[in-house]
mmCIF file of C-alpha atoms in Angstrom:
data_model
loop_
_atom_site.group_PDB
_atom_site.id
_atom_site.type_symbol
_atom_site.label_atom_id
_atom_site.label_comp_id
_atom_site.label_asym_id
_atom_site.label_seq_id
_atom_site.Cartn_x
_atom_site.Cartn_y
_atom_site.Cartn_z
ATOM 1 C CA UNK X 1143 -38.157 -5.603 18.482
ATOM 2 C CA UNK X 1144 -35.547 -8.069 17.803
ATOM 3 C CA UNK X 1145 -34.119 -10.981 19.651
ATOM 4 C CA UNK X 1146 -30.709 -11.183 20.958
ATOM 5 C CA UNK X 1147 -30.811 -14.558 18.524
ATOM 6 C CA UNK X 1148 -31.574 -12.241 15.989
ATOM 7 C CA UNK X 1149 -29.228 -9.271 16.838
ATOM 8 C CA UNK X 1150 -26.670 -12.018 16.691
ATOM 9 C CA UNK X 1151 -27.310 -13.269 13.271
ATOM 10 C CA UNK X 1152 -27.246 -9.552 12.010
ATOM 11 C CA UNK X 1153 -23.616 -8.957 13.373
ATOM 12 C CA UNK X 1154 -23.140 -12.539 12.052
ATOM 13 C CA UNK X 1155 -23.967 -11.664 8.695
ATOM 14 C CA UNK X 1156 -22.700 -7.962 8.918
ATOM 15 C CA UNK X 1157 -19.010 -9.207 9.463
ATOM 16 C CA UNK X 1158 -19.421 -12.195 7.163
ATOM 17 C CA UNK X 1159 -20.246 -9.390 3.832
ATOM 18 C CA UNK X 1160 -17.720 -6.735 5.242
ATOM 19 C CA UNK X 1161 -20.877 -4.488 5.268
ATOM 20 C CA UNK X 1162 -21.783 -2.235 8.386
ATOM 21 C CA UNK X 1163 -25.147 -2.000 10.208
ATOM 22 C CA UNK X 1164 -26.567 0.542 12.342
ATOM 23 C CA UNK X 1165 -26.209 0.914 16.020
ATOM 24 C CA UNK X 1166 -28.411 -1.663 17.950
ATOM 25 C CA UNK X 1167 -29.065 0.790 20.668
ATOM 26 C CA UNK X 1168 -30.607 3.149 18.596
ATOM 27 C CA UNK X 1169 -33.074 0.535 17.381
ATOM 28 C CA UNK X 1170 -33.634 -0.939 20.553
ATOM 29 C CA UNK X 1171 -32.368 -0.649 24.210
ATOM 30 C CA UNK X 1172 -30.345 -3.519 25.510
ATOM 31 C CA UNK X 1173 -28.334 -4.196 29.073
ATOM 32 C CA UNK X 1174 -24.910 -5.266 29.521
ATOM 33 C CA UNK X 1175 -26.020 -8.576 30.334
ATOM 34 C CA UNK X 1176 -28.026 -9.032 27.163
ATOM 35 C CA UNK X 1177 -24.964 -7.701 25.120
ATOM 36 C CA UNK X 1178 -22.534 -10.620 26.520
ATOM 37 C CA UNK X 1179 -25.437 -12.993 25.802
ATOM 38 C CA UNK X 1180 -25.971 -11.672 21.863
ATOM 39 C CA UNK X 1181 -21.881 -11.906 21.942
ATOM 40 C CA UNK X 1182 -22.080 -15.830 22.941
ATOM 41 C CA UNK X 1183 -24.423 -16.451 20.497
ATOM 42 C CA UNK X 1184 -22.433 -14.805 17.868
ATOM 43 C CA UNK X 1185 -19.160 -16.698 18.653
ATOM 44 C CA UNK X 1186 -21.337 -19.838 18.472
ATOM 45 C CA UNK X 1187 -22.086 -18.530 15.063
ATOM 46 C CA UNK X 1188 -18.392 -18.968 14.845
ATOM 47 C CA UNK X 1189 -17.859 -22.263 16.420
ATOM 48 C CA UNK X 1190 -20.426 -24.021 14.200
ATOM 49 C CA UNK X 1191 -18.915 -22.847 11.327
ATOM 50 C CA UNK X 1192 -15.968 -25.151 12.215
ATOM 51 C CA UNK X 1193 -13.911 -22.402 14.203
ATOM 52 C CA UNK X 1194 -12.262 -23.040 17.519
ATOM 53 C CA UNK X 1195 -12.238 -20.431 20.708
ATOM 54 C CA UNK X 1196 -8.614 -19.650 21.384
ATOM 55 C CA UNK X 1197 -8.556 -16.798 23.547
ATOM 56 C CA UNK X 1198 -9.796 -14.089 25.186
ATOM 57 C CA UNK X 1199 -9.119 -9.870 24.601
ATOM 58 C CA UNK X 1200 -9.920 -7.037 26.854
ATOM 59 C CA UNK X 1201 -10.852 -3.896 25.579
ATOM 60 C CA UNK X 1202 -10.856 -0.609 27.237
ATOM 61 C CA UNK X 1203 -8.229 -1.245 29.158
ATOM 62 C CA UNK X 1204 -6.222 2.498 28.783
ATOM 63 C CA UNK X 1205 -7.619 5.878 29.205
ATOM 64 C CA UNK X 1206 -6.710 6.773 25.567
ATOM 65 C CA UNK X 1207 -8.912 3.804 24.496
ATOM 66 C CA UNK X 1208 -11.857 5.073 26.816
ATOM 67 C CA UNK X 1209 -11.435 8.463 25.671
ATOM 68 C CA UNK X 1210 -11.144 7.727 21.852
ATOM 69 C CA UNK X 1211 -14.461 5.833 22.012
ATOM 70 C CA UNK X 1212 -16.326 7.437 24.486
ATOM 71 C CA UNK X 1213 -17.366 4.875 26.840
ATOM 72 C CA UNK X 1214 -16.654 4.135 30.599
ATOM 73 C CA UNK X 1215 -15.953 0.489 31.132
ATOM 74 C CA UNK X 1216 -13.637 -2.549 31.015
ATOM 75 C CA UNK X 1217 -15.103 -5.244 28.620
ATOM 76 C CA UNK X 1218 -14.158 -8.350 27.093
ATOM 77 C CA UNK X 1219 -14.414 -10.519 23.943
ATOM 78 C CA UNK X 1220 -13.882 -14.149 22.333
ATOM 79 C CA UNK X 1221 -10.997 -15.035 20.011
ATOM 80 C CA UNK X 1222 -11.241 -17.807 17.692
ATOM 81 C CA UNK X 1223 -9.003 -19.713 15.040
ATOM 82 C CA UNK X 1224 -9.566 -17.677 12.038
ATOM 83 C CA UNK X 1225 -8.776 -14.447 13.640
ATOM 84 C CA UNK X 1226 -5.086 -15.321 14.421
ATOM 85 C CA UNK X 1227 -2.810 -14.120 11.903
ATOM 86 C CA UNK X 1228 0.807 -15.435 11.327
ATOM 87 C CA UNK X 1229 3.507 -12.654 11.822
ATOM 88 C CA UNK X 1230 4.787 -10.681 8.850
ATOM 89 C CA UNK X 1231 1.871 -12.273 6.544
ATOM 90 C CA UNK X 1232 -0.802 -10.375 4.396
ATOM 91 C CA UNK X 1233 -4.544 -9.814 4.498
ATOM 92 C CA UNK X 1234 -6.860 -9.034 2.286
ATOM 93 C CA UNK X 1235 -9.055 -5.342 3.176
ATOM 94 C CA UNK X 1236 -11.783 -6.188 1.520
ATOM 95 C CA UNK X 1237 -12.109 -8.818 4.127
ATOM 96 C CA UNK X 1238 -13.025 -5.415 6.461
ATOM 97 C CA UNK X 1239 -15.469 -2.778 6.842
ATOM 98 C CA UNK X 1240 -13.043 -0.018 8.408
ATOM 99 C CA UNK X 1241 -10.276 -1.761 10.074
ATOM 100 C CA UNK X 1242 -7.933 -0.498 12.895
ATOM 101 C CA UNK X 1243 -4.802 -1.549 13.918
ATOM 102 C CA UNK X 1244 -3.504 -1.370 17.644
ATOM 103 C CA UNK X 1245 -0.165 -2.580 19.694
ATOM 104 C CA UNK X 1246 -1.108 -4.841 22.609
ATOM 105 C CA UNK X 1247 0.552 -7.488 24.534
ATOM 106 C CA UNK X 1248 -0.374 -10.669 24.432
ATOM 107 C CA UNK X 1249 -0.109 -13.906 27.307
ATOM 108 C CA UNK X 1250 -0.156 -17.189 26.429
ATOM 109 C CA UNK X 1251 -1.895 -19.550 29.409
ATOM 110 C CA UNK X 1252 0.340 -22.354 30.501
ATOM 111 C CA UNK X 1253 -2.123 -24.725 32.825
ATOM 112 C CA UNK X 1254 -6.303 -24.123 33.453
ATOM 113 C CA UNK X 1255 -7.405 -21.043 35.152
ATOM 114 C CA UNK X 1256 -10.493 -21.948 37.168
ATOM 115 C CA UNK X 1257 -11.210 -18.840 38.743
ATOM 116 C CA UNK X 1258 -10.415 -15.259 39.683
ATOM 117 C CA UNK X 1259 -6.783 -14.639 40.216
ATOM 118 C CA UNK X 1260 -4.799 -11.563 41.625
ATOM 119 C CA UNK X 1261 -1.825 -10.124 39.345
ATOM 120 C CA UNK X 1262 1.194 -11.662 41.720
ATOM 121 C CA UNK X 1263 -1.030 -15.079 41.414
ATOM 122 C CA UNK X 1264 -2.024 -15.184 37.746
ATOM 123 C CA UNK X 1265 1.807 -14.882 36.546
ATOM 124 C CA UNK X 1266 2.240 -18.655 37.444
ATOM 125 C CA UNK X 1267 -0.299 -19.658 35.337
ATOM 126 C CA UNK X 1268 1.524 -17.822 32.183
ATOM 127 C CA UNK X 1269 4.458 -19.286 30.119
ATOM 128 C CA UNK X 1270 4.562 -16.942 27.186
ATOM 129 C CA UNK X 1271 4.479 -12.999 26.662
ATOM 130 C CA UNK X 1272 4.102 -11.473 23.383
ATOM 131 C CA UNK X 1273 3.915 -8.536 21.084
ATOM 132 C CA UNK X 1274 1.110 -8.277 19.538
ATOM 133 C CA UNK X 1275 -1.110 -6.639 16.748
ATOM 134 C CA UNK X 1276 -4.663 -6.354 17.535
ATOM 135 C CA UNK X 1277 -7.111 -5.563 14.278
ATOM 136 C CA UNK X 1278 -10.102 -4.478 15.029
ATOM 137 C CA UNK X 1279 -13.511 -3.645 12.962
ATOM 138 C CA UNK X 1280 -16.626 -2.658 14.473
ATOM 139 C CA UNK X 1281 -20.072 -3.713 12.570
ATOM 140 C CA UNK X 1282 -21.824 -0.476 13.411
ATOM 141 C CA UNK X 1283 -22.026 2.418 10.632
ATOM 142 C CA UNK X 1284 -18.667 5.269 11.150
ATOM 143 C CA UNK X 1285 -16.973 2.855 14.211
ATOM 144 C CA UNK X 1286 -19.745 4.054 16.214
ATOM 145 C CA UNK X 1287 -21.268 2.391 19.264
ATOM 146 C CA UNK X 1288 -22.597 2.470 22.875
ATOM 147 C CA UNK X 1289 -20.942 0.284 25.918
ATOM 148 C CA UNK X 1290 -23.673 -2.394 24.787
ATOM 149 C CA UNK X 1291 -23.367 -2.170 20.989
ATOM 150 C CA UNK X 1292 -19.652 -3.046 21.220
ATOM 151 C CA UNK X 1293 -19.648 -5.697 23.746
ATOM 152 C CA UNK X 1294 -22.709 -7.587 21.121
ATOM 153 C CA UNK X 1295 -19.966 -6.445 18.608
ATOM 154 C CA UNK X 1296 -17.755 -9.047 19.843
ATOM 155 C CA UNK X 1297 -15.600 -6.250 21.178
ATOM 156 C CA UNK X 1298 -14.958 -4.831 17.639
ATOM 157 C CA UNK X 1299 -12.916 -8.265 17.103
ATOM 158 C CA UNK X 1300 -11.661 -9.194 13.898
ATOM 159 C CA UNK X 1301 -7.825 -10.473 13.682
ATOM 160 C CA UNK X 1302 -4.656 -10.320 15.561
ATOM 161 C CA UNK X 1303 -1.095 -10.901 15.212
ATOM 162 C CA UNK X 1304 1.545 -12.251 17.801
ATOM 163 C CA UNK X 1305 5.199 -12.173 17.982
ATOM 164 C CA UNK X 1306 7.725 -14.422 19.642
ATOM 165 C CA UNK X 1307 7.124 -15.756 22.331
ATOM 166 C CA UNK X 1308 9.512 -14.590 25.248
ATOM 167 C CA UNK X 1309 10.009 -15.576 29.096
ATOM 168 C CA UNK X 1310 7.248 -14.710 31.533
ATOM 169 C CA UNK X 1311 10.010 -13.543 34.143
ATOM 170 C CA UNK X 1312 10.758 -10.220 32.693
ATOM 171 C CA UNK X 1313 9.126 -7.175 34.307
ATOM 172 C CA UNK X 1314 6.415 -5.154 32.038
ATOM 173 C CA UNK X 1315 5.859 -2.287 33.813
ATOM 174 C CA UNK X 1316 6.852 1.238 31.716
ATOM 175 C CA UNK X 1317 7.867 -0.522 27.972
ATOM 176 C CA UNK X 1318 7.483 1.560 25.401
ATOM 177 C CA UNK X 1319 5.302 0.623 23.068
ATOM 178 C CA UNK X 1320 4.321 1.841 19.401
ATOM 179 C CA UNK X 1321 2.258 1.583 16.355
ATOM 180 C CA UNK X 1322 3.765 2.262 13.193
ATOM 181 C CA UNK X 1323 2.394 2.279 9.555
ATOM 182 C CA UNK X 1324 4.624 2.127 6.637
ATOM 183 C CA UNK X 1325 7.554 2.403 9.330
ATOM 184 C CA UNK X 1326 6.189 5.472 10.261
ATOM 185 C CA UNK X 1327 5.392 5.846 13.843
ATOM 186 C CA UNK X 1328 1.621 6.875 14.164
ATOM 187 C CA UNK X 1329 0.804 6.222 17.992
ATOM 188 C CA UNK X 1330 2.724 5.850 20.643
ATOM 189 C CA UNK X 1331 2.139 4.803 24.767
ATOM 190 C CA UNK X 1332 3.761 2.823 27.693
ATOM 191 C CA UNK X 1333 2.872 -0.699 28.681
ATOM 192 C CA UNK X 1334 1.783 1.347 31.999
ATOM 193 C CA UNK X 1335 -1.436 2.794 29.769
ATOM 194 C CA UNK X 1336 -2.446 -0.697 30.362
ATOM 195 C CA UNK X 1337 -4.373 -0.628 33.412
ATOM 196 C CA UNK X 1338 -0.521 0.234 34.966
ATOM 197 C CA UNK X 1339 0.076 -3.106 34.496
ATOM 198 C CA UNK X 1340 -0.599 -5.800 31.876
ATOM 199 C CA UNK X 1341 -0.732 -8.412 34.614
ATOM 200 C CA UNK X 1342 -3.703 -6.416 36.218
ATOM 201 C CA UNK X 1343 -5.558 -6.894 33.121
ATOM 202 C CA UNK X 1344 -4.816 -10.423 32.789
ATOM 203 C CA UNK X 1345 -6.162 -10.563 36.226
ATOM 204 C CA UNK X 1346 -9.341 -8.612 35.243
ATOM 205 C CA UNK X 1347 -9.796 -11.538 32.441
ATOM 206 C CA UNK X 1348 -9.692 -13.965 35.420
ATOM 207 C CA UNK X 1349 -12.360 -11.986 37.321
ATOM 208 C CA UNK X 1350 -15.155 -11.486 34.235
ATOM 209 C CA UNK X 1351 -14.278 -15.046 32.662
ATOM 210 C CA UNK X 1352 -15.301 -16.413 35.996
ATOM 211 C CA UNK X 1353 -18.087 -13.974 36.260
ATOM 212 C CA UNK X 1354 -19.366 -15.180 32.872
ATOM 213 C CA UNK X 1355 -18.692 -18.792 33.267
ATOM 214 C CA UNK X 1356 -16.160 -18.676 30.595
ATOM 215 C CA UNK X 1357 -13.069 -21.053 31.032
ATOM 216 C CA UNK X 1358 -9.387 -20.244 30.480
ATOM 217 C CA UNK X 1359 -7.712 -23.171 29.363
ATOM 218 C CA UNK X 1360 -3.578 -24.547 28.802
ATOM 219 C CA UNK X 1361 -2.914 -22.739 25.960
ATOM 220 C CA UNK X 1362 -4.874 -19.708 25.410
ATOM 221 C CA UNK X 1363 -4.314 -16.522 24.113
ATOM 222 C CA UNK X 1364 -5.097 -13.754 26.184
ATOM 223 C CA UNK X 1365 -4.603 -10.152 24.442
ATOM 224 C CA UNK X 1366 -4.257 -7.248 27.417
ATOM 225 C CA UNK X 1367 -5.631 -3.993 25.425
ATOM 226 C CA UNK X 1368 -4.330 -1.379 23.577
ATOM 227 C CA UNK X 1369 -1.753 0.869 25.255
ATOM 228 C CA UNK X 1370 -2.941 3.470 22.418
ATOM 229 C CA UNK X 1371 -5.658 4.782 20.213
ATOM 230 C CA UNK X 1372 -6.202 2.373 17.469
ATOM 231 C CA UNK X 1373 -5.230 3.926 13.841
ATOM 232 C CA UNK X 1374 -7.497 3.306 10.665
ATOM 233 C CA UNK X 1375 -5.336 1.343 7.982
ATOM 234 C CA UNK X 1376 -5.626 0.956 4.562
ATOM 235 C CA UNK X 1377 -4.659 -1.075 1.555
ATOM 236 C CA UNK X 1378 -1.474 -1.096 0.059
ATOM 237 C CA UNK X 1379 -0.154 -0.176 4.151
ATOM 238 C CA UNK X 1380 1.970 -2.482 5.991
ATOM 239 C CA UNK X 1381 1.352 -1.864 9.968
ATOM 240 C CA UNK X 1382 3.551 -3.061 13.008
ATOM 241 C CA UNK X 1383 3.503 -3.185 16.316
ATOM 242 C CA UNK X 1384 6.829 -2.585 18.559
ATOM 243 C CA UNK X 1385 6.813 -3.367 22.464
ATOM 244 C CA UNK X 1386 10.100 -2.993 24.000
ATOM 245 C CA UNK X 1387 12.047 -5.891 25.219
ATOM 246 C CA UNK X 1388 9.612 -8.060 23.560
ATOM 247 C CA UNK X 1389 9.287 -8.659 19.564
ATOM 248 C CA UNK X 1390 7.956 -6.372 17.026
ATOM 249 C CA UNK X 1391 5.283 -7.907 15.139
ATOM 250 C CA UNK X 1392 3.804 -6.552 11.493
ATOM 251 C CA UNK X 1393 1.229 -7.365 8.737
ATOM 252 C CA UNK X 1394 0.725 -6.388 5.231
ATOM 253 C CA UNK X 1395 -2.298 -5.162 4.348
ATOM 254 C CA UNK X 1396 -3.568 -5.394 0.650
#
């Protein structure tokens, strides 16, 4: 049986050569807790390879999402430096196993969160709101996984794109919000398929960063979820997100 050092290493390694590995919970059982733990070790990974953590993303956070991947529960994952992409740039696919693109909103923290923080109290701690393009590339064989396997996963993280960055004042309840590929619209939801609310989300990254004894510093990215099901692209594809009232954001894939 291996350790969660181990376990880490493999999804290390597995995103580092683009190749997939099987499901870790069909090799071995592991709990929720032990899945955050391989997942800290695995942004460490990260970290000592000169990286910085920049942000946090929730996942999970709209029925379609739980639906599409057939699991039950709100999680959460690191972002670091090389995962933010500049707006309207390309990336290379063979950088990915089997990527998937997905429109998201995305906060930008204005002063330290030190704990858990309802969604009328976290908007003062906000001074940017985004569209944004979440990639995202799980390390297990055919994109599947358990609750566990994904949370080790990192949360399927990979890359993400944001767009200008507008006033926090603005209300984001009921945007539209789509997904388009090769201007073609492929998916398409309401900021309300995010928890009902984006802010409630940003408020269930307060509660599980404190849980986990993760801080949320000035600065920060914090990505909300998906609002749809995320959509396989491919090279030679160019895929954008669009979030009414807010900026649409896109990236070239090659």
């Amino acid at each position: 049986m291996a350790s969660i050092q181990e376990i880490a290493e493999t999804l290390h390694q597995a995103a580092l050569q683009a190749k997939p590995i099987p499901q870790i919970s069909l090799v071995q059982p592991i709990s929720l807790t032990q899945a955050y733990e391989i997942q800290k070790i695995l942004i460490q990974y990260r970290l000592d390879d000169g990286e910085t953590l920049i942000g946090l993303k929730m996942g999970f956070t709209s029925e379609a999402k739980m639906q599409q991947m057939g699991v039950h529960d709100l999680i959460w994952g690191r972002l670091t430096s090389s995962m933010l992409i500049p707006n309207n740039h390309i990336t290379q696919t063979n950088r990915y196993i089997h990527p998937r693109v997905e429109p998201e909103i995305c906060f930008r923290v204005g002063k330290d969160i030190d704990g858990e923080l309802d969604e009328t109290e976290v908007i003062n701690y906000i001074d940017g709101v985004a569209a944004a393009l979440e990639i995202i590339d799980s390390r297990y064989q055919n994109f599947k996984f358990s609750l566990e396997d994904v949370v080790a996963d990192n949360c399927s993280s990979i890359g993400f794109v944001v767009g200008d960055w507008m006033p926090v004042s603005q209300s984001l309840k009921n945007l539209n919000m789509e997904l388009r590929i090769d201007h073609k619209i492929v998916a398409y939801g309401s900021s309300n398929d995010i928890m009902n609310n984006p802010w409630k989300s940003l408020s269930a990254a307060t509660r599980l960063a404190t849980q986990y004894g993760e801080p949320i510093k000035k600065g920060m990215f914090i990505m909300a979820g998906a609002a749809t099901n995320a959509e396989f692209v491919f090279a030679n594809q160019t895929a954008s997100a669009f979030v009414e009232t807010l900026e649409s954001v896109s990236l070239q894939f090659i």
